[in-house]
CSV table of C-alpha atoms in Angstrom, one decimal:
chain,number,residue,atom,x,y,z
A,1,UNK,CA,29.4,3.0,-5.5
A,2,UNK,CA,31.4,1.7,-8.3
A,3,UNK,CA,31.6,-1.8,-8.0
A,4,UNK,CA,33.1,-3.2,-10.7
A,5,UNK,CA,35.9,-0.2,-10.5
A,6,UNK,CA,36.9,-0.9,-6.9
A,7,UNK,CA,36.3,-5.0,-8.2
A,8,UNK,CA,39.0,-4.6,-10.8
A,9,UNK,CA,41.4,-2.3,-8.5
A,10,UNK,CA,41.6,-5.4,-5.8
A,11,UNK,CA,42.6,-8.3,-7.5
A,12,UNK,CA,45.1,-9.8,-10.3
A,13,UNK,CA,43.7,-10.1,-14.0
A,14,UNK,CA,44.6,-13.4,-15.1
A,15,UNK,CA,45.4,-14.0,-19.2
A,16,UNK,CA,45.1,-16.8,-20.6
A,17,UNK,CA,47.3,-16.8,-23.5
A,18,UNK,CA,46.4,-20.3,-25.6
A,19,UNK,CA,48.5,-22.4,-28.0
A,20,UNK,CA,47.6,-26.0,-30.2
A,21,UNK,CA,50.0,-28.2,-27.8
A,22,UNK,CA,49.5,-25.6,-24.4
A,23,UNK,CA,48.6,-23.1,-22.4
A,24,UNK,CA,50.4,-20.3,-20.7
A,25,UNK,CA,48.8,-18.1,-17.8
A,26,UNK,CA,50.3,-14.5,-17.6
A,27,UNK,CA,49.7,-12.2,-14.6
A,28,UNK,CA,48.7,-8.5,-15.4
A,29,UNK,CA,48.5,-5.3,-12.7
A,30,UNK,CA,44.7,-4.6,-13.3
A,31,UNK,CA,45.6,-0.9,-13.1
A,32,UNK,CA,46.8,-2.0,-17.0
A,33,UNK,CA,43.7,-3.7,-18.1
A,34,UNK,CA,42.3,-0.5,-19.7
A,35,UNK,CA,45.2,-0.2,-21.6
A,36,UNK,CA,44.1,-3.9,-23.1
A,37,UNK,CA,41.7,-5.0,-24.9
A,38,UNK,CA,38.8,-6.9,-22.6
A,39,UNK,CA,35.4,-7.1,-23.0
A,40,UNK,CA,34.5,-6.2,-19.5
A,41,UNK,CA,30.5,-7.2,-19.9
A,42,UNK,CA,32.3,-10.8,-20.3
A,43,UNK,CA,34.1,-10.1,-16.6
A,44,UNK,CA,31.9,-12.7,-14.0
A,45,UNK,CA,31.3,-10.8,-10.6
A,46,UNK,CA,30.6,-13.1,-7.5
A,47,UNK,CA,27.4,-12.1,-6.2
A,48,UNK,CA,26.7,-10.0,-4.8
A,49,UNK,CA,29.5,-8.3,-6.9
A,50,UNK,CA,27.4,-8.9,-9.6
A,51,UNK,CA,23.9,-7.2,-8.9
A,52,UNK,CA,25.9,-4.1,-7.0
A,53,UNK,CA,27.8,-3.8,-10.6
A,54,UNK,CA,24.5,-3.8,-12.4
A,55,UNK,CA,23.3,-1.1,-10.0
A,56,UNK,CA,25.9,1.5,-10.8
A,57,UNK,CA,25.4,1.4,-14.0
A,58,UNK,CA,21.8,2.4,-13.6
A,59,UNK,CA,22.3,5.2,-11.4
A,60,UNK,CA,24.9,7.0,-13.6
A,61,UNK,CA,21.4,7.3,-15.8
A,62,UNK,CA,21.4,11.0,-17.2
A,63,UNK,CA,17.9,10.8,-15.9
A,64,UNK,CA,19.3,11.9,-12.5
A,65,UNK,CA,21.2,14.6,-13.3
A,66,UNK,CA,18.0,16.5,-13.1
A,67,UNK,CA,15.8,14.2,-11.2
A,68,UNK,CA,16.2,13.1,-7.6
A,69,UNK,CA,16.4,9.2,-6.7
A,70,UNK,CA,16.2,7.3,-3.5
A,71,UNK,CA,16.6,3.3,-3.1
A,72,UNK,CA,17.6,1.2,-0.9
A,73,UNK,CA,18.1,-3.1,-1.6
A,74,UNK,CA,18.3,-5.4,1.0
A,75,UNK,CA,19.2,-9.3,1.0
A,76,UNK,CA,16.5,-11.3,3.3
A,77,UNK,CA,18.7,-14.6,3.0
A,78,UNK,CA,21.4,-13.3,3.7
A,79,UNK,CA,20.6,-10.5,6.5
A,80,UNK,CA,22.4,-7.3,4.7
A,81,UNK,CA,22.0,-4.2,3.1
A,82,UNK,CA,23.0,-4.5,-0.6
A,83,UNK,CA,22.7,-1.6,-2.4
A,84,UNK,CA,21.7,2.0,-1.4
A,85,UNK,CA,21.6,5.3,-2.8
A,86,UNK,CA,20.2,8.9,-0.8
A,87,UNK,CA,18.7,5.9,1.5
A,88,UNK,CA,17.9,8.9,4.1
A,89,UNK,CA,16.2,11.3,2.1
A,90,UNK,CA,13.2,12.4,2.4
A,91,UNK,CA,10.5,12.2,-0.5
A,92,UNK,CA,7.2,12.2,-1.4
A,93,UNK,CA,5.8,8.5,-1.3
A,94,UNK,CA,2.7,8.5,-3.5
A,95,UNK,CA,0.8,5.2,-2.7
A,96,UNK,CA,3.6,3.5,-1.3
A,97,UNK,CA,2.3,5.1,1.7
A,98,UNK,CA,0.1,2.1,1.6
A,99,UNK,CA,2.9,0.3,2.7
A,100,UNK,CA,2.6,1.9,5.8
A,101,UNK,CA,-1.2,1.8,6.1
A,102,UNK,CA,-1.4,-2.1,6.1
A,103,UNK,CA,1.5,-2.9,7.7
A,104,UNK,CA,0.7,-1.3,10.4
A,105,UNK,CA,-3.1,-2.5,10.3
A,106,UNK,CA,-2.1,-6.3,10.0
A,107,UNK,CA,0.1,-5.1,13.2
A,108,UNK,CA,-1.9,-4.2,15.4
A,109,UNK,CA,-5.3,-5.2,13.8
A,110,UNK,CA,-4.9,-8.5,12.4
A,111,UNK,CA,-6.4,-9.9,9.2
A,112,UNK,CA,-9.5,-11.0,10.9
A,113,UNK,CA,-10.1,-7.5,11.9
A,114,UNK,CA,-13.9,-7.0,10.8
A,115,UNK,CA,-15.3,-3.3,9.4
A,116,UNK,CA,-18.8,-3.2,10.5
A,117,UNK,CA,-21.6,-1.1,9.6
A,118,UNK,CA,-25.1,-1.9,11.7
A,119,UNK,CA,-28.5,-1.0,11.9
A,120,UNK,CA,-30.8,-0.2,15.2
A,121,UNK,CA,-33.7,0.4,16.0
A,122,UNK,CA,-35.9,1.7,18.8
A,123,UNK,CA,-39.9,1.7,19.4
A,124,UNK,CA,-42.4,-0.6,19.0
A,125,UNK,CA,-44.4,-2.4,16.4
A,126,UNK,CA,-48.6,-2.1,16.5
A,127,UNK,CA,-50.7,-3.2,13.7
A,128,UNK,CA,-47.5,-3.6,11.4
A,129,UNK,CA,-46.6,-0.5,11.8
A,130,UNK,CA,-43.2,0.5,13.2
A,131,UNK,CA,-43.6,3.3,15.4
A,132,UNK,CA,-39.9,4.8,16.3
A,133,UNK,CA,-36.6,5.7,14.4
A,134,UNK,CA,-33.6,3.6,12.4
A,135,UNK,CA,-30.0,4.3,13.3
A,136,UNK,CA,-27.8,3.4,10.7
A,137,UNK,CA,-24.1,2.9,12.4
A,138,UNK,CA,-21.1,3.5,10.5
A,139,UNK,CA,-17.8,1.8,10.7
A,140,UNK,CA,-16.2,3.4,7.2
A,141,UNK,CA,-16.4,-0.2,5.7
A,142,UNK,CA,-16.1,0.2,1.9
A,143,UNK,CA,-17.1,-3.3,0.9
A,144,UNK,CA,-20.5,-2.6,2.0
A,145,UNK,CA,-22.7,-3.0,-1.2
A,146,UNK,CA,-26.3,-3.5,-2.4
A,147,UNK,CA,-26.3,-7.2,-1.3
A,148,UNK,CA,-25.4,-5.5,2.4
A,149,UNK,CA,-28.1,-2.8,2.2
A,150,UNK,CA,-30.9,-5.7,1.1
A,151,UNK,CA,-29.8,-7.7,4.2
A,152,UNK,CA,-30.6,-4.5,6.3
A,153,UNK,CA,-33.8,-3.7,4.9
A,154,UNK,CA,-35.1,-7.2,4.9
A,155,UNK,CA,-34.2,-7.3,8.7
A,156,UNK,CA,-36.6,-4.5,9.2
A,157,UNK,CA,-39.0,-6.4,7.2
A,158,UNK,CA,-38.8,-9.3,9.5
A,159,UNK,CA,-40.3,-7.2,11.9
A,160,UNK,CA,-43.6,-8.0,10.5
A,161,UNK,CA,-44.2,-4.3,8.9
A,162,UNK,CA,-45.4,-2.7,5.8
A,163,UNK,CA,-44.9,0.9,7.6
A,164,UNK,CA,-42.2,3.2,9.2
A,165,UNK,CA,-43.2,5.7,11.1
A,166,UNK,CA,-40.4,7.8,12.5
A,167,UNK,CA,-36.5,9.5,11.4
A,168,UNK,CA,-33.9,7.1,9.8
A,169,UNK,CA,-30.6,8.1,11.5
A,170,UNK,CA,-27.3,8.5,10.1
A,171,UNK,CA,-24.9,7.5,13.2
A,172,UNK,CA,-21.2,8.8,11.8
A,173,UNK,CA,-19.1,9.5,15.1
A,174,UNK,CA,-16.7,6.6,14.1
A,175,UNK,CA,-14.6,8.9,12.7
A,176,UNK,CA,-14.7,13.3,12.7
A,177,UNK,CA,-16.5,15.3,10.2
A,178,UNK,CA,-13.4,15.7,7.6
A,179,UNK,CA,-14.2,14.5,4.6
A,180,UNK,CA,-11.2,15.3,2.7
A,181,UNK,CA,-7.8,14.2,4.0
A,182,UNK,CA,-5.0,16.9,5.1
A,183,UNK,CA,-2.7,18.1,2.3
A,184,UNK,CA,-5.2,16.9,-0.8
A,185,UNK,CA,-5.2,18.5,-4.2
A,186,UNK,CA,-9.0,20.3,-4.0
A,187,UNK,CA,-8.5,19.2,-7.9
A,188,UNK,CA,-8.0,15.4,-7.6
A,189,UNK,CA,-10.3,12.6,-8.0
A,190,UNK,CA,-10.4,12.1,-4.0
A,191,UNK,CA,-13.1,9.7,-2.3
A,192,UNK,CA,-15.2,11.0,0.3
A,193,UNK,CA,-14.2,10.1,3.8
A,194,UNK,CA,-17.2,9.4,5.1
A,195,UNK,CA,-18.0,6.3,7.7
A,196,UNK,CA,-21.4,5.4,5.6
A,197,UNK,CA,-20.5,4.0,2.6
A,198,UNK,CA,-22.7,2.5,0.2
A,199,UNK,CA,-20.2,0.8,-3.0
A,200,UNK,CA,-17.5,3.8,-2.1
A,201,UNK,CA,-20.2,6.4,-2.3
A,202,UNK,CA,-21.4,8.6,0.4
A,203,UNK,CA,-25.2,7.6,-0.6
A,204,UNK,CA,-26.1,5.5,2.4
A,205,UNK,CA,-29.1,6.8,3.5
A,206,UNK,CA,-31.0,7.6,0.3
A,207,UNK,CA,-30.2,4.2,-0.6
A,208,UNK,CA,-31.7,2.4,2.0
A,209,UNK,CA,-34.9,4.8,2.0
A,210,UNK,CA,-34.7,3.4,-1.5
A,211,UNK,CA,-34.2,0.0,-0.2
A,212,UNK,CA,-37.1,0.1,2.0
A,213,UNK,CA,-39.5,1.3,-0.5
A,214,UNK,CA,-38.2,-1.6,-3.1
A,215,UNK,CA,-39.1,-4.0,-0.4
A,216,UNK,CA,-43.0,-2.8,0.3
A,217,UNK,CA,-42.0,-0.9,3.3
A,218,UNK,CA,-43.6,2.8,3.0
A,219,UNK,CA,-41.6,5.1,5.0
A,220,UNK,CA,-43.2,8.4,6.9
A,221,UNK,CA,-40.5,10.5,8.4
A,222,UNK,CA,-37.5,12.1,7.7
A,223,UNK,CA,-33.4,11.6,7.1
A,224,UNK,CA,-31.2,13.3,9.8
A,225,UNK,CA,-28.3,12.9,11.9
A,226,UNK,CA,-27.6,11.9,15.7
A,227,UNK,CA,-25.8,9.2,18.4
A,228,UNK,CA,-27.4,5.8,18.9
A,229,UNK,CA,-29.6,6.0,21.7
A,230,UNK,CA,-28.5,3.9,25.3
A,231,UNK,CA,-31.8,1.9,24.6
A,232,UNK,CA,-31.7,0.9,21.1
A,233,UNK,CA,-31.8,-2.6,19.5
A,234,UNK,CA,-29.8,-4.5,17.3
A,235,UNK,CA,-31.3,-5.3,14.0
A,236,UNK,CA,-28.5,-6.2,11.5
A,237,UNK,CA,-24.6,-6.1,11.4
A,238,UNK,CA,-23.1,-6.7,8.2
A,239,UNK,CA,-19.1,-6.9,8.1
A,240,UNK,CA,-16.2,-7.6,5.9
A,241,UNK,CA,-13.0,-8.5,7.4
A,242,UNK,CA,-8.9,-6.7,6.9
A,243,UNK,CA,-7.6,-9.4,4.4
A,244,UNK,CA,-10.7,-8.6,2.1
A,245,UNK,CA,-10.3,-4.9,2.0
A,246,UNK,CA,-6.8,-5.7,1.6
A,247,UNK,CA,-6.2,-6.8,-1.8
A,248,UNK,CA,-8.4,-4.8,-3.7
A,249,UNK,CA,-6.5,-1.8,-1.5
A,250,UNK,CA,-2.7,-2.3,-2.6
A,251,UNK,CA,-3.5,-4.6,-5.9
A,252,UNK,CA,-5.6,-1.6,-7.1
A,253,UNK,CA,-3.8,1.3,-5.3
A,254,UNK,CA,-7.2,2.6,-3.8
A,255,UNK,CA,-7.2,5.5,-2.1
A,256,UNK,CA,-10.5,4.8,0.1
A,257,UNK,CA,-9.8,1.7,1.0
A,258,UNK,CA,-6.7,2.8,2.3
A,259,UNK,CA,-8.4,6.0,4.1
A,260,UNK,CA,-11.1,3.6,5.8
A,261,UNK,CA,-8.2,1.2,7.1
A,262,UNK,CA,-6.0,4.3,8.1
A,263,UNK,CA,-9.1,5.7,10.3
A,264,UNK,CA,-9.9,1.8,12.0
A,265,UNK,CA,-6.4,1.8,13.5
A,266,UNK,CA,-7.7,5.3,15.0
A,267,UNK,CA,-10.4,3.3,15.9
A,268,UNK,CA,-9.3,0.5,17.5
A,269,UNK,CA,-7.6,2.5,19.3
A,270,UNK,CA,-9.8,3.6,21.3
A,271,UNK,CA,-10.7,6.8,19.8
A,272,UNK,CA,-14.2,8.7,19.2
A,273,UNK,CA,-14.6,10.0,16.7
A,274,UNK,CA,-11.5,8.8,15.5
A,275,UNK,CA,-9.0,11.8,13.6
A,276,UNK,CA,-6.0,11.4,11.0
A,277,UNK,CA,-3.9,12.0,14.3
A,278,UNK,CA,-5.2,9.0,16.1
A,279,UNK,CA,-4.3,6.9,13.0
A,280,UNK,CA,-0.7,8.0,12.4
A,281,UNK,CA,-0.2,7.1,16.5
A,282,UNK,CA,-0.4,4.1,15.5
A,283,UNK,CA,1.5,4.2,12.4
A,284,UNK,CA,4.2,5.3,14.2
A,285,UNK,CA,4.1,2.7,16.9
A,286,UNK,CA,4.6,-0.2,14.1
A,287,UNK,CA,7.4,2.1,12.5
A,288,UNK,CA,9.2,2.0,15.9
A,289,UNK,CA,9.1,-1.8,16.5
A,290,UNK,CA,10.6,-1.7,13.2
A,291,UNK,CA,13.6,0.3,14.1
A,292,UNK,CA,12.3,3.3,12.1
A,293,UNK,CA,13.9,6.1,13.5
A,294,UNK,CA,14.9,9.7,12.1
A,295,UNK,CA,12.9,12.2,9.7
A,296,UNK,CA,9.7,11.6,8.1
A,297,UNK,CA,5.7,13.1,8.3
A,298,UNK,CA,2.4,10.7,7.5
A,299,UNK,CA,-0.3,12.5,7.2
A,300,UNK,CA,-2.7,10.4,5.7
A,301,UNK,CA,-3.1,6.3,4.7
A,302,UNK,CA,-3.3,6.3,1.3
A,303,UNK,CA,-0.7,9.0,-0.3
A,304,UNK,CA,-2.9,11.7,-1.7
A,305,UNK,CA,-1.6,14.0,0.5
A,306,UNK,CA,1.3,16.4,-0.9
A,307,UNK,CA,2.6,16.6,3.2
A,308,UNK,CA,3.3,12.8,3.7
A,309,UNK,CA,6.9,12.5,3.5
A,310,UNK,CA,9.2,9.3,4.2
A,311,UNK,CA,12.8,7.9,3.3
A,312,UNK,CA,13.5,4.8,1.0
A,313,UNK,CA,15.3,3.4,4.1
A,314,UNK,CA,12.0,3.4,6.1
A,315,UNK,CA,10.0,1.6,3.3
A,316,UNK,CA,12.6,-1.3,3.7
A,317,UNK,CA,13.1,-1.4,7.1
A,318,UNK,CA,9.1,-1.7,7.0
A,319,UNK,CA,9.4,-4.5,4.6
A,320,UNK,CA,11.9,-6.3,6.0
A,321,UNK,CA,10.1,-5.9,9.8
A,322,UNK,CA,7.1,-7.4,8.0
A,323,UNK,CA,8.3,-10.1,6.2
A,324,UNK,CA,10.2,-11.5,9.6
A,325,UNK,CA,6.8,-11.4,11.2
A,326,UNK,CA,4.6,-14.7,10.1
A,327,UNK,CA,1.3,-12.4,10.8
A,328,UNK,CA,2.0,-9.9,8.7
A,329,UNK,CA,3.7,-11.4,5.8
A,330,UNK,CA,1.1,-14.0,5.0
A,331,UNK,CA,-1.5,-11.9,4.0
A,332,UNK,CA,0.9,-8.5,2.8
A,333,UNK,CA,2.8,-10.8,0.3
A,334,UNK,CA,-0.4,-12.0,-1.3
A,335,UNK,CA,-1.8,-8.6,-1.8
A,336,UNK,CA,1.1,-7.3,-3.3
A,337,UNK,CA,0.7,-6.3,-7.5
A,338,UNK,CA,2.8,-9.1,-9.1
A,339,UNK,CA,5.1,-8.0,-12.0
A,340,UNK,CA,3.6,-8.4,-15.2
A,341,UNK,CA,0.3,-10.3,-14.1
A,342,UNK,CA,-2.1,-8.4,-12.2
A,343,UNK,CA,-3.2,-5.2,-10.2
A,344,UNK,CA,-1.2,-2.1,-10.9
A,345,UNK,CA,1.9,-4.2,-11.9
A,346,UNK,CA,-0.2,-6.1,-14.6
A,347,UNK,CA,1.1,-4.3,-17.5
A,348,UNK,CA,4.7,-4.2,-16.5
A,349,UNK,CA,7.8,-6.4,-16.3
A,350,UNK,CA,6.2,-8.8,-18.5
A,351,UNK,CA,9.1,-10.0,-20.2
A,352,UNK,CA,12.3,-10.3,-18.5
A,353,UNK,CA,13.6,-11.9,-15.0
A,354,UNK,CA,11.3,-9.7,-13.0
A,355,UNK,CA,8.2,-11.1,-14.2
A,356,UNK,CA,6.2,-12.8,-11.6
A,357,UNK,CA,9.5,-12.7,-9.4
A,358,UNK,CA,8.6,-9.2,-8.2
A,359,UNK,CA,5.1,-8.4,-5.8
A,360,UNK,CA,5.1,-4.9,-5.2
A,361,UNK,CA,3.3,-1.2,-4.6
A,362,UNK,CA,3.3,0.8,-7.0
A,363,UNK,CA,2.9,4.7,-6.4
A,364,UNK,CA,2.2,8.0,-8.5
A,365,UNK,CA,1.3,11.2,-7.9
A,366,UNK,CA,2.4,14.4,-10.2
A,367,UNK,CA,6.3,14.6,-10.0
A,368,UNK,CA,6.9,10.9,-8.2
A,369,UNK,CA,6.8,7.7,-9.2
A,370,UNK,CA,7.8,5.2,-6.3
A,371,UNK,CA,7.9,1.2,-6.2
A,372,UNK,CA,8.5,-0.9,-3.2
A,373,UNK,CA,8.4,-4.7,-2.2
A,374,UNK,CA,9.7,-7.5,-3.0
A,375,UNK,CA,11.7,-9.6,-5.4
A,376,UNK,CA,13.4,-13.4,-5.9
A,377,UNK,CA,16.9,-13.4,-7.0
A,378,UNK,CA,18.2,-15.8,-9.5
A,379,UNK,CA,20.0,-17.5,-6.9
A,380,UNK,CA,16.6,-17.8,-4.7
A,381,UNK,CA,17.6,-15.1,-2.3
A,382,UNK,CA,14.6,-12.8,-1.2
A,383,UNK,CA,15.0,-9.3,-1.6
A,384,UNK,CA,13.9,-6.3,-0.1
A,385,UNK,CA,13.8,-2.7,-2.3
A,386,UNK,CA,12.3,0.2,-2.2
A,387,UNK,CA,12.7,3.1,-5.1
A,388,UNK,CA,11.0,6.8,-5.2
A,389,UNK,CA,11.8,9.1,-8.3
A,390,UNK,CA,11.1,12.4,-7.7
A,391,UNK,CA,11.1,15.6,-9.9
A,392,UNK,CA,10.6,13.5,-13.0
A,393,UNK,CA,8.2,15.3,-15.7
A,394,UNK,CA,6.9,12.0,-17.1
A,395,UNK,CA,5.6,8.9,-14.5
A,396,UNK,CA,7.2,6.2,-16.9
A,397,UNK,CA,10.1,7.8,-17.4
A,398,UNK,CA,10.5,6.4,-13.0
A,399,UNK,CA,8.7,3.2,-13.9
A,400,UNK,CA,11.1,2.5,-16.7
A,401,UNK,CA,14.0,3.1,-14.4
A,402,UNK,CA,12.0,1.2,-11.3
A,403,UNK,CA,11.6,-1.5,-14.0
A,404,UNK,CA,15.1,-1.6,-14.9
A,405,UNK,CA,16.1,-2.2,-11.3
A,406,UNK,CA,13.8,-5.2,-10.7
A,407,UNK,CA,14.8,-6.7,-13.5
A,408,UNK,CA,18.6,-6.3,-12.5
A,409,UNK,CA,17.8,-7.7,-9.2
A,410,UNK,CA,16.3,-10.7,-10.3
A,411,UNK,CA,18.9,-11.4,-13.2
């Protein structure tokens, strides 16, 4: 869309022709202005005239004569679509398949949504000695950290024991046995989807046994796995709620965090163990109540996966959907990476009308860059935009032209 083109094409070009004593106006068919001399980056376009002119001329980038590119920009204040280009194709999202994962979470879930992980016990204690087995109970919450492990072995402590006697359980039928999502790279850095996490590591039980021993508790018996037992008791329940694995989750792009709040809308659901399938259920309940309709495949929460596939008009329509909704927005728009300042964005737009005016996720993966959020106009109107590059050799050559964009839009 040529806007400045179809701009000049509609209207009369007025020149003002000035003399010492007056001032003359003469009226010119704009169809001749290219025959004059007139310094068109001097022309003033009404908004949004203005932006949409700005636009063109980064899409006529040579860039995409060999590269694919998808955006769409929509005004919040005003209620309309600004600017789009291939809005319905289908690309590879990278981690602004995030986007998707905690929308929908602070959908359905809330922020107050709490990951647990909990420890059980059954038996009996004689002569301080616990006679009968530990079940440790995970919820896939990767905020759980030393500090959380000390709390659970000083609750068997309490107790009144110096000895275990008996099989510390590993209790994992929150979620099913996968422990690589569907569609990963076998060569990435991927986490391990485990539902016992120790800080992100699938070390839980070693590390308690460690615990235990640190804190004068000898332990005689084995590791295994199994269920939690009707009759067992509660010993400790340590938790961390939504909003906390939230923003270290889209300010840092990280992929387990994602993955753990992918598998609790499973969860929540109602489903044990829960699977990827359960999860993207509910994904696609949030993306219907937000008008999402037509092609696209999720098939995990963080982006890893070289089979999730969405459209630059469903990233806005998500955005927009959660920015109308008080729930959501409040926590989303906090999390965000703000341009030029911290998270993922930190190192970008730091000069230039897009600093700190754009909160956004950022997303690579080998052949896409991506970029989607927010930004704040000059004129104070809220945007919505969402951008994925895809066949580009080189990552920054999509965050340069990503950059480029936010900057236009808050010119």
């Amino acid at each position: 869309m040529n806007i400045l083109k179809s701009y000049r094409n509609s209207i009369l070009a007025l020149i003002w022709i000035g003399s010492i004593g007056s001032m003359q106006a003469q009226t010119v068919d704009v169809l001749k202005v290219d025959t004059i001399q007139v310094d068109t980056a001097k022309v003033e376009l009404p908004w949004p005239q203005n932006l949409q002119a700005r636009l063109d001329t980064l899409v006529s980038s040579p860039m995409l004569q060999y590269t694919q590119l998808g955006m769409m920009v929509y005004d919040l204040t005003a209620d309309s679509t600004l600017y789009t280009f291939n809005p319905k194709q289908t690309m590879r999202p990278a981690s602004t398949m995030k986007l998707l994962t905690s929308i929908s979470a602070l959908d359905q879930l809330g922020g107050k949504y709490e990951f647990k992980t909990s420890l059980y016990y059954t038996g009996s204690v004689k002569d301080s000695v616990l006679i009968g087995d530990l079940y440790c109970v995970g919820g896939m919450d990767p905020l759980f950290d030393k500090t959380d492990m000390a709390a659970f072995s000083e609750s068997v402590k309490a107790l009144g024991i110096h000895t275990f006697q008996g099989k510390i359980v590993a209790v994992t039928g929150f979620k099913d046995q996968d422990l690589l999502g569907e569609g990963w790279c076998w060569d990435d850095d991927n986490p391990m989807l485990t539902p016992l996490l120790i800080e992100k590591k699938d070390e839980f039980i070693s590390r308690f046994t460690k615990q235990l021993d640190k804190d004068s508790i000898y332990v005689d018996g084995p590791a295994t796995n199994g269920t939690l037992p009707m009759n067992a008791l509660l010993l400790c329940t340590r938790s961390h709620q939504l909003v906390d694995v939230l923003e270290p989750m889209m300010k840092n792009s990280d992929n387990l965090y994602a993955e753990s709040m992918f598998y609790q809308l499973g969860a929540a659901a109602g489903a044990h163990p829960a699977k990827a399938s359960h999860a993207r259920q509910q994904v696609k309940k949030t993306l219907s109540r937000a008008g999402v309709t037509g092609h696209y495949k999720i098939a995990d929460g963080s982006g890893l996966s070289l089979y999730n596939y969405v459209t630059p008009e469903l990233l806005a329509k998500l955005l927009i959907y959660a920015y109308r909704k008080s729930s959501i927005i409040r926590d989303l728009y906090v999390s965000l990476p703000i341009a030029g300042e911290d998270g993922t964005l930190k190192k970008r737009m730091k000069d230039g009308p897009a600093h700190i005016n754009v909160r956004a996720k950022t997303g690579t993966v080998t052949g896409v860059s991506s970029l989607a959020g927010y930004a704040v106009a000059a004129n104070n109107h809220m945007l919505v935009f969402s951008i994925i590059n895809q066949g580009i050799m080189k990552a920054d050559d999509g965050r340069n032209f990503q950059d480029k964009v936010c900057n236009a839009l808050c010119k």
